PDB file of C-alpha atoms and ligand atoms in Angstrom:
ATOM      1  CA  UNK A   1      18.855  83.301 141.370  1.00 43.00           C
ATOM      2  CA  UNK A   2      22.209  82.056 139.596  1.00 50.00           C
ATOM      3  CA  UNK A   3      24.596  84.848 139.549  1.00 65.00           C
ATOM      4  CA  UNK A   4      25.629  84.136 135.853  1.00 87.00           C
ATOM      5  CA  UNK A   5      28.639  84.553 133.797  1.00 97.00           C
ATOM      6  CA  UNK A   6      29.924  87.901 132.186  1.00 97.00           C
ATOM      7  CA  UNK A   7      33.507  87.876 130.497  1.00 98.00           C
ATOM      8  CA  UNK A   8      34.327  90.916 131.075  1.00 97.00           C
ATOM      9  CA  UNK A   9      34.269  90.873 134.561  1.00 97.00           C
ATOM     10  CA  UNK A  10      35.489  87.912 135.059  1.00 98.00           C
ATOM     11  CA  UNK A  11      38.584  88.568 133.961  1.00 98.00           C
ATOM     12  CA  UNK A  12      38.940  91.830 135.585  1.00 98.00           C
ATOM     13  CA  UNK A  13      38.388  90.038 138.475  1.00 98.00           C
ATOM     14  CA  UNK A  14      41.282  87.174 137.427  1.00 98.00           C
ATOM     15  CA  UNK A  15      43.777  89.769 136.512  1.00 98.00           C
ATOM     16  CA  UNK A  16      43.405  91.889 140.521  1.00 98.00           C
ATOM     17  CA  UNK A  17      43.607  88.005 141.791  1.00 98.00           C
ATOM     18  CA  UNK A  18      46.824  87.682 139.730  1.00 98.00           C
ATOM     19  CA  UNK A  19      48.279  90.938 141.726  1.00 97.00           C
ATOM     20  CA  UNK A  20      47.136  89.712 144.432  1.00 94.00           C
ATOM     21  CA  UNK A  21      49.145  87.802 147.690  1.00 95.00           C
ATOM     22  CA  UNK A  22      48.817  84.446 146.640  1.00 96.00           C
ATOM     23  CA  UNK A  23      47.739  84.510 143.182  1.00 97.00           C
ATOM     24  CA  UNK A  24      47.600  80.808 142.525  1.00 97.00           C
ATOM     25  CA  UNK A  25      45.047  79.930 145.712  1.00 97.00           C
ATOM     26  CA  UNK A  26      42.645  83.246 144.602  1.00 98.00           C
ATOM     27  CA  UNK A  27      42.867  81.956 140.519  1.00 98.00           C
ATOM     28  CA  UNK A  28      41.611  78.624 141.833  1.00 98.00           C
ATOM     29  CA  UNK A  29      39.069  80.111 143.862  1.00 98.00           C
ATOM     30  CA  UNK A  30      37.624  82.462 141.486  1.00 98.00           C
ATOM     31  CA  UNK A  31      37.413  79.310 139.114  1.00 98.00           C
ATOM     32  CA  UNK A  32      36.011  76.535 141.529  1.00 98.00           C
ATOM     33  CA  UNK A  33      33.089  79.292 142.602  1.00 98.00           C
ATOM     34  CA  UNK A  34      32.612  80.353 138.360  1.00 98.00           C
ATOM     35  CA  UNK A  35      32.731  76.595 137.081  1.00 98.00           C
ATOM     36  CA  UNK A  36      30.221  75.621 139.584  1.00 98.00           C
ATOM     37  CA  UNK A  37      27.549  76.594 137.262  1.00 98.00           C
ATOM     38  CA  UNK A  38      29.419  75.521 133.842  1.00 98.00           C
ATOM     39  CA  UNK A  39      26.008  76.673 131.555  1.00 98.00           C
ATOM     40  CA  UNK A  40      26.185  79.740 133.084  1.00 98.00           C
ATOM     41  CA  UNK A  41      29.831  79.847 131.657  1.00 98.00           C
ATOM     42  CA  UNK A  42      29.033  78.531 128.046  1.00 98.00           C
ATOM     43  CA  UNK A  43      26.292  80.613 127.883  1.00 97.00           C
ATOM     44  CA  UNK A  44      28.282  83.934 128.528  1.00 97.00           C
ATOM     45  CA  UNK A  45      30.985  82.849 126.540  1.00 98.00           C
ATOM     46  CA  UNK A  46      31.392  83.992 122.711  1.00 96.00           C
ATOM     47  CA  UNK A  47      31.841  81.621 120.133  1.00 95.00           C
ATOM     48  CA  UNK A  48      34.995  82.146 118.561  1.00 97.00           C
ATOM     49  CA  UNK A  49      36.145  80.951 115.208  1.00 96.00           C
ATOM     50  CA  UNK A  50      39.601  79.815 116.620  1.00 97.00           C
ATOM     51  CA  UNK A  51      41.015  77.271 118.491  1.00 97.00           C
ATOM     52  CA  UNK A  52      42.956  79.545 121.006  1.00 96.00           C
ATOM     53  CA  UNK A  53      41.882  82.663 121.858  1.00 98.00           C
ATOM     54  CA  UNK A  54      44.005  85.087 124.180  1.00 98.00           C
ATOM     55  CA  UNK A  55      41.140  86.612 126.303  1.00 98.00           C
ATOM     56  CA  UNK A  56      44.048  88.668 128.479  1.00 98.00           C
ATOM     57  CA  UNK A  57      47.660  88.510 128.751  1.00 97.00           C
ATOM     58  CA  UNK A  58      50.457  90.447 130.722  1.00 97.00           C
ATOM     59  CA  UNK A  59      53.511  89.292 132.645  1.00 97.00           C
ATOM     60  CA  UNK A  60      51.377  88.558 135.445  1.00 97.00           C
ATOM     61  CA  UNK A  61      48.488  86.340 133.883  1.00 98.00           C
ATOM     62  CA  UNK A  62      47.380  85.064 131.077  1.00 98.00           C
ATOM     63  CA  UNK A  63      43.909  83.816 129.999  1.00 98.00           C
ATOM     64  CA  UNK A  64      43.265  81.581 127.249  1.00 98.00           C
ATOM     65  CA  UNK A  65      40.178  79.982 125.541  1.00 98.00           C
ATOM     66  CA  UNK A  66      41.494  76.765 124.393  1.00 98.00           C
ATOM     67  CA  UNK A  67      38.808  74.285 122.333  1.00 98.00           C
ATOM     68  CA  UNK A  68      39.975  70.687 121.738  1.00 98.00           C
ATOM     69  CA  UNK A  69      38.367  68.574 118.691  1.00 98.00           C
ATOM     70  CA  UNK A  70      38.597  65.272 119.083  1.00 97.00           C
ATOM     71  CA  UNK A  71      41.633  63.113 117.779  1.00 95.00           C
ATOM     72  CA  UNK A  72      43.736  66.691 118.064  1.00 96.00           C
ATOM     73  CA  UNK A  73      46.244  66.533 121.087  1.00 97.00           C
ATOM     74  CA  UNK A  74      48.785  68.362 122.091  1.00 98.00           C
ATOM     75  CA  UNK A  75      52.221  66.387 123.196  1.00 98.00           C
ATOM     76  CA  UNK A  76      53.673  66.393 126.218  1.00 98.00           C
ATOM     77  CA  UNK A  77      54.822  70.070 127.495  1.00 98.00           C
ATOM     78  CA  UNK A  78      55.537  72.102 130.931  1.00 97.00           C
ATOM     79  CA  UNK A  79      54.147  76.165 131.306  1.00 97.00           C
ATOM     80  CA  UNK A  80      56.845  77.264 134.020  1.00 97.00           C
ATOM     81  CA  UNK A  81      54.276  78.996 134.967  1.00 97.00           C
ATOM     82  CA  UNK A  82      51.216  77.115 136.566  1.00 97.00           C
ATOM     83  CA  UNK A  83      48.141  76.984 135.583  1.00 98.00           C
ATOM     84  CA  UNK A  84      43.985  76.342 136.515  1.00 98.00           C
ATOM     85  CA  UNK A  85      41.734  74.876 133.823  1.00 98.00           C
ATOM     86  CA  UNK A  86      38.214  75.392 134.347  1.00 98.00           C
ATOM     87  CA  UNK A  87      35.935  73.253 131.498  1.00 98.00           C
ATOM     88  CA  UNK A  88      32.551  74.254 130.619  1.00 98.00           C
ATOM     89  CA  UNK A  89      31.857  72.263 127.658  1.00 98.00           C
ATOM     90  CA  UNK A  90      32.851  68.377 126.690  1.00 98.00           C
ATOM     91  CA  UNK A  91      35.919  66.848 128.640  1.00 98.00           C
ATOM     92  CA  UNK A  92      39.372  67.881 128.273  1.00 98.00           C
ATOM     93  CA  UNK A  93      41.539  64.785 128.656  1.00 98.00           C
ATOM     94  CA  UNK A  94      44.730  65.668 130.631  1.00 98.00           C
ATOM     95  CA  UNK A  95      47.452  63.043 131.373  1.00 98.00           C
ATOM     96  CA  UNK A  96      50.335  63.987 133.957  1.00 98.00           C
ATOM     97  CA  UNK A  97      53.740  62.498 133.371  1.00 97.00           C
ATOM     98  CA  UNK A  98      56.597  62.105 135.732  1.00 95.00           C
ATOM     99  CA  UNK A  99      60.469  61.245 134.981  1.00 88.00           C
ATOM    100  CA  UNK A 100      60.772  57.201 134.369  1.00 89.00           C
ATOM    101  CA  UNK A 101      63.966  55.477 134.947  1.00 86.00           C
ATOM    102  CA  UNK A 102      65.132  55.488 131.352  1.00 85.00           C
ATOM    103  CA  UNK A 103      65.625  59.383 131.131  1.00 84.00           C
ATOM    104  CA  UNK A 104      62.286  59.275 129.408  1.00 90.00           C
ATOM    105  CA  UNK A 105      58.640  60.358 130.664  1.00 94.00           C
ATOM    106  CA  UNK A 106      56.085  57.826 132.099  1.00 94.00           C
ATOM    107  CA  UNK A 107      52.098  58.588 132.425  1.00 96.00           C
ATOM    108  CA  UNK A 108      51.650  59.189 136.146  1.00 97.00           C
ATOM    109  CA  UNK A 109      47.688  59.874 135.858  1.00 97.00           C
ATOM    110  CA  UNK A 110      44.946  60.919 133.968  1.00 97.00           C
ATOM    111  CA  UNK A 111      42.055  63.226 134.656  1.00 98.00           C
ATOM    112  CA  UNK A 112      38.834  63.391 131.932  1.00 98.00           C
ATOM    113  CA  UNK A 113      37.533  67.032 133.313  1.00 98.00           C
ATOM    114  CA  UNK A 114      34.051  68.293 132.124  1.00 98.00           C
ATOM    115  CA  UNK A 115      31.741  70.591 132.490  1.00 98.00           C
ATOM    116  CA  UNK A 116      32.297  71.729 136.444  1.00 98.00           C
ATOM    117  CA  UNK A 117      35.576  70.734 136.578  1.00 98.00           C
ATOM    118  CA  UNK A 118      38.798  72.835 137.737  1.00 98.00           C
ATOM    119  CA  UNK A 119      42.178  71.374 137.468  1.00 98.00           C
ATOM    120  CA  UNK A 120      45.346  72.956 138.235  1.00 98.00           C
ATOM    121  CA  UNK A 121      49.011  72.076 137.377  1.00 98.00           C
ATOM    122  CA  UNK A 122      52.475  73.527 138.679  1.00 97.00           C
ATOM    123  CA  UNK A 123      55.181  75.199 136.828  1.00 97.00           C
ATOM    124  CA  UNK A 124      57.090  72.106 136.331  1.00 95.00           C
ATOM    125  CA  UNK A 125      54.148  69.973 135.638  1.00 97.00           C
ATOM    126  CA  UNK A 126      54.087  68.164 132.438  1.00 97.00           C
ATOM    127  CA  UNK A 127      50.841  67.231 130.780  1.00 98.00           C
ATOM    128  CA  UNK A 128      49.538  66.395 127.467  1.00 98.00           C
ATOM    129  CA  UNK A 129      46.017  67.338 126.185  1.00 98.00           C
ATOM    130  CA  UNK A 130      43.306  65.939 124.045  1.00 98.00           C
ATOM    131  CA  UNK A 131      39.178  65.763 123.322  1.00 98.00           C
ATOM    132  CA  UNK A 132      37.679  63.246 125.385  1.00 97.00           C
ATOM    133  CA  UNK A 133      34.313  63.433 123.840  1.00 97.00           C
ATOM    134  CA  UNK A 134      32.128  63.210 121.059  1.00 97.00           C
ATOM    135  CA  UNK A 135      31.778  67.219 120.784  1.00 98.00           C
ATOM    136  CA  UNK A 136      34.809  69.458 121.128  1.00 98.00           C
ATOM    137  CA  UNK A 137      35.826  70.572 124.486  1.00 98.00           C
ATOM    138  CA  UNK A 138      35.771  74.134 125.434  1.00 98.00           C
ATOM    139  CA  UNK A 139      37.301  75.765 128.731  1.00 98.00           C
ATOM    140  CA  UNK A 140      39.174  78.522 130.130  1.00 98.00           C
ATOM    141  CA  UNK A 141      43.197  78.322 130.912  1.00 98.00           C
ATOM    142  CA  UNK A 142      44.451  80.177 133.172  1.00 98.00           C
ATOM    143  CA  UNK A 143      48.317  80.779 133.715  1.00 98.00           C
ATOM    144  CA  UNK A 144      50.353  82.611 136.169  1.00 98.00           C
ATOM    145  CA  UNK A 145      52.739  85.154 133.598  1.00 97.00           C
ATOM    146  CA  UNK A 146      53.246  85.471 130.258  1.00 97.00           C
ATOM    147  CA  UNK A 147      52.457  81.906 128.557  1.00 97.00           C
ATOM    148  CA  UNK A 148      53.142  83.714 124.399  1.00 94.00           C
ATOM    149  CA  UNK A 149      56.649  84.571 125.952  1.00 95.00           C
ATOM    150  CA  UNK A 150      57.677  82.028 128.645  1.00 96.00           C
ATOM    151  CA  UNK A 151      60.130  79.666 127.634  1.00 96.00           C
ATOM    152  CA  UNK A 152      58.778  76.299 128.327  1.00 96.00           C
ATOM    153  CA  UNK A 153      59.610  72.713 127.528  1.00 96.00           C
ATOM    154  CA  UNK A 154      57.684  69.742 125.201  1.00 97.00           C
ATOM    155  CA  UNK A 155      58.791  66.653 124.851  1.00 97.00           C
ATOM    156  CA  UNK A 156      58.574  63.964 122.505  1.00 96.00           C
ATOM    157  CA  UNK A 157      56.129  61.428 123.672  1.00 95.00           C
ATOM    158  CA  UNK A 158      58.144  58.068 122.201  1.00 93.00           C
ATOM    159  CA  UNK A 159      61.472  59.169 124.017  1.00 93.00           C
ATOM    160  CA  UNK A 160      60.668  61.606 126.343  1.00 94.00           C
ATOM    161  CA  UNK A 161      63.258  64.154 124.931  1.00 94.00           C
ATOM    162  CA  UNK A 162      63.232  67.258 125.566  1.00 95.00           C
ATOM    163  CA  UNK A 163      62.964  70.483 123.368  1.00 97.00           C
ATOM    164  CA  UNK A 164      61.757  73.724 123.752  1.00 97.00           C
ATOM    165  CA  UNK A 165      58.476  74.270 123.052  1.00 97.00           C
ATOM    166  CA  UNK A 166      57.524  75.508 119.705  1.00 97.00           C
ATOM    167  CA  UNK A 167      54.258  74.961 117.718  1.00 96.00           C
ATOM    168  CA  UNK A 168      55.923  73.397 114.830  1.00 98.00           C
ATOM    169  CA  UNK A 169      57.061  70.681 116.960  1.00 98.00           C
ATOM    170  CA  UNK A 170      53.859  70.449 118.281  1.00 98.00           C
ATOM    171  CA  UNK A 171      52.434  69.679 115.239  1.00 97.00           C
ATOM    172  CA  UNK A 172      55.672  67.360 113.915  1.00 98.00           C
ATOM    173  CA  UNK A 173      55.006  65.099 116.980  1.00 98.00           C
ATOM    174  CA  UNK A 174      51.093  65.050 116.866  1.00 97.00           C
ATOM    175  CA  UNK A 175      51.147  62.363 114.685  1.00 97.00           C
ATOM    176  CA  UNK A 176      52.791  59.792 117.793  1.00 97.00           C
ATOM    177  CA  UNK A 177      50.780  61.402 120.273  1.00 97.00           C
ATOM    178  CA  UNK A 178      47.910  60.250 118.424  1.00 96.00           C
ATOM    179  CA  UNK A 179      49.124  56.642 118.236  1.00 96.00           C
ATOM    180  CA  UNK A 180      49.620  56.497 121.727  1.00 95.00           C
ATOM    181  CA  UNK A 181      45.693  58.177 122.362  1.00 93.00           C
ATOM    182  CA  UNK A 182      44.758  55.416 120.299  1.00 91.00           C
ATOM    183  CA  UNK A 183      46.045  52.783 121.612  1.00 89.00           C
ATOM    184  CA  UNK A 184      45.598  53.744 125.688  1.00 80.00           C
TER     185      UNK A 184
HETATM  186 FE1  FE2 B   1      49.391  72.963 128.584  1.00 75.29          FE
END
């Protein structure tokens, strides 16, 4: 019988894992054996009004509920802290960047996660985010500290300049992330 999904103990069980000796290996394992069964997932999971939902945060973790709708990205940006992304509904387009030789950012690869899939990126990972399907996509973000109070980088996806993160730049350079979704 499938073991099913409860919230509540899930993240009880995320936030000992996040005390634990290697935090970022026991996250990823709690989420690769969870996100196996990804209807077990959206069937335990509320349905919230918002977008984001802080599920848990304290210096040591923090768990988000993040839905994307499509043609709604979010620009290029680092966490400091890394993160595991487990998706249980739709597909969460991520694209990685690295440094190019101009000072700016290049696209180094893109992964289209769905339901089942677990992704994780390192503190000084930079990745931009958007719907890859018809439907919004829902999943569960998981970072290593305090994401609401970590001081973290975006940068502008034309120039690859840097800033530190805000969400009013986020939504100032939407606009030329979604030229660039639209044209790729
Ligand atoms: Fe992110």
């Amino acid at each position: 019988m499938a073991e099913g999904f409860e919230l509540n103990s899930f993240l009880d069980e995320l936030k000992s894992a996040s005390r634990g000796a290697s935090p970022t290996a026991e996250v990823r394992q709690i989420l690769d054996r969870v996100f196996a069964d990804p209807s077990a997932v959206a069937s335990g999971m509320p349905a919230y009004e918002q977008d984001d939902k802080i599920l848990f945060e304290d210096d040591a973790v923090s768990i988000w509920f993040c839905r994307f709708r499509p043609g709604d990205p979010v620009p290029p940006h680092d966490h400091q802290i890394s993160v595991s992304i487990g998706v249980y509904e739709g597909v969460e387009k991520n694209s990685m960047y690295r440094a190019d030789a101009n000072g700016g950012i290049e696209v180094s690869s893109v992964h289209e996660l769905g339901p089942g899939d677990v992704f994780s990126i390192g503190p000084t990972g930079i990745h931009s985010v958007i719907c890859g399907s018809e439907a919004p996509s829902l999943a569960i973000h998981v970072y290593l500290g305090n994401l609401s109070e970590v001081e973290r980088n975006l940068f502008d996806p034309r120039t690859g300049e840097r800033m530190r993160f805000s969400d009013e730049d986020v939504e100032r350079l939407k606009p030329y992330q979604q030229e660039i979704e639209a044209r790729a």
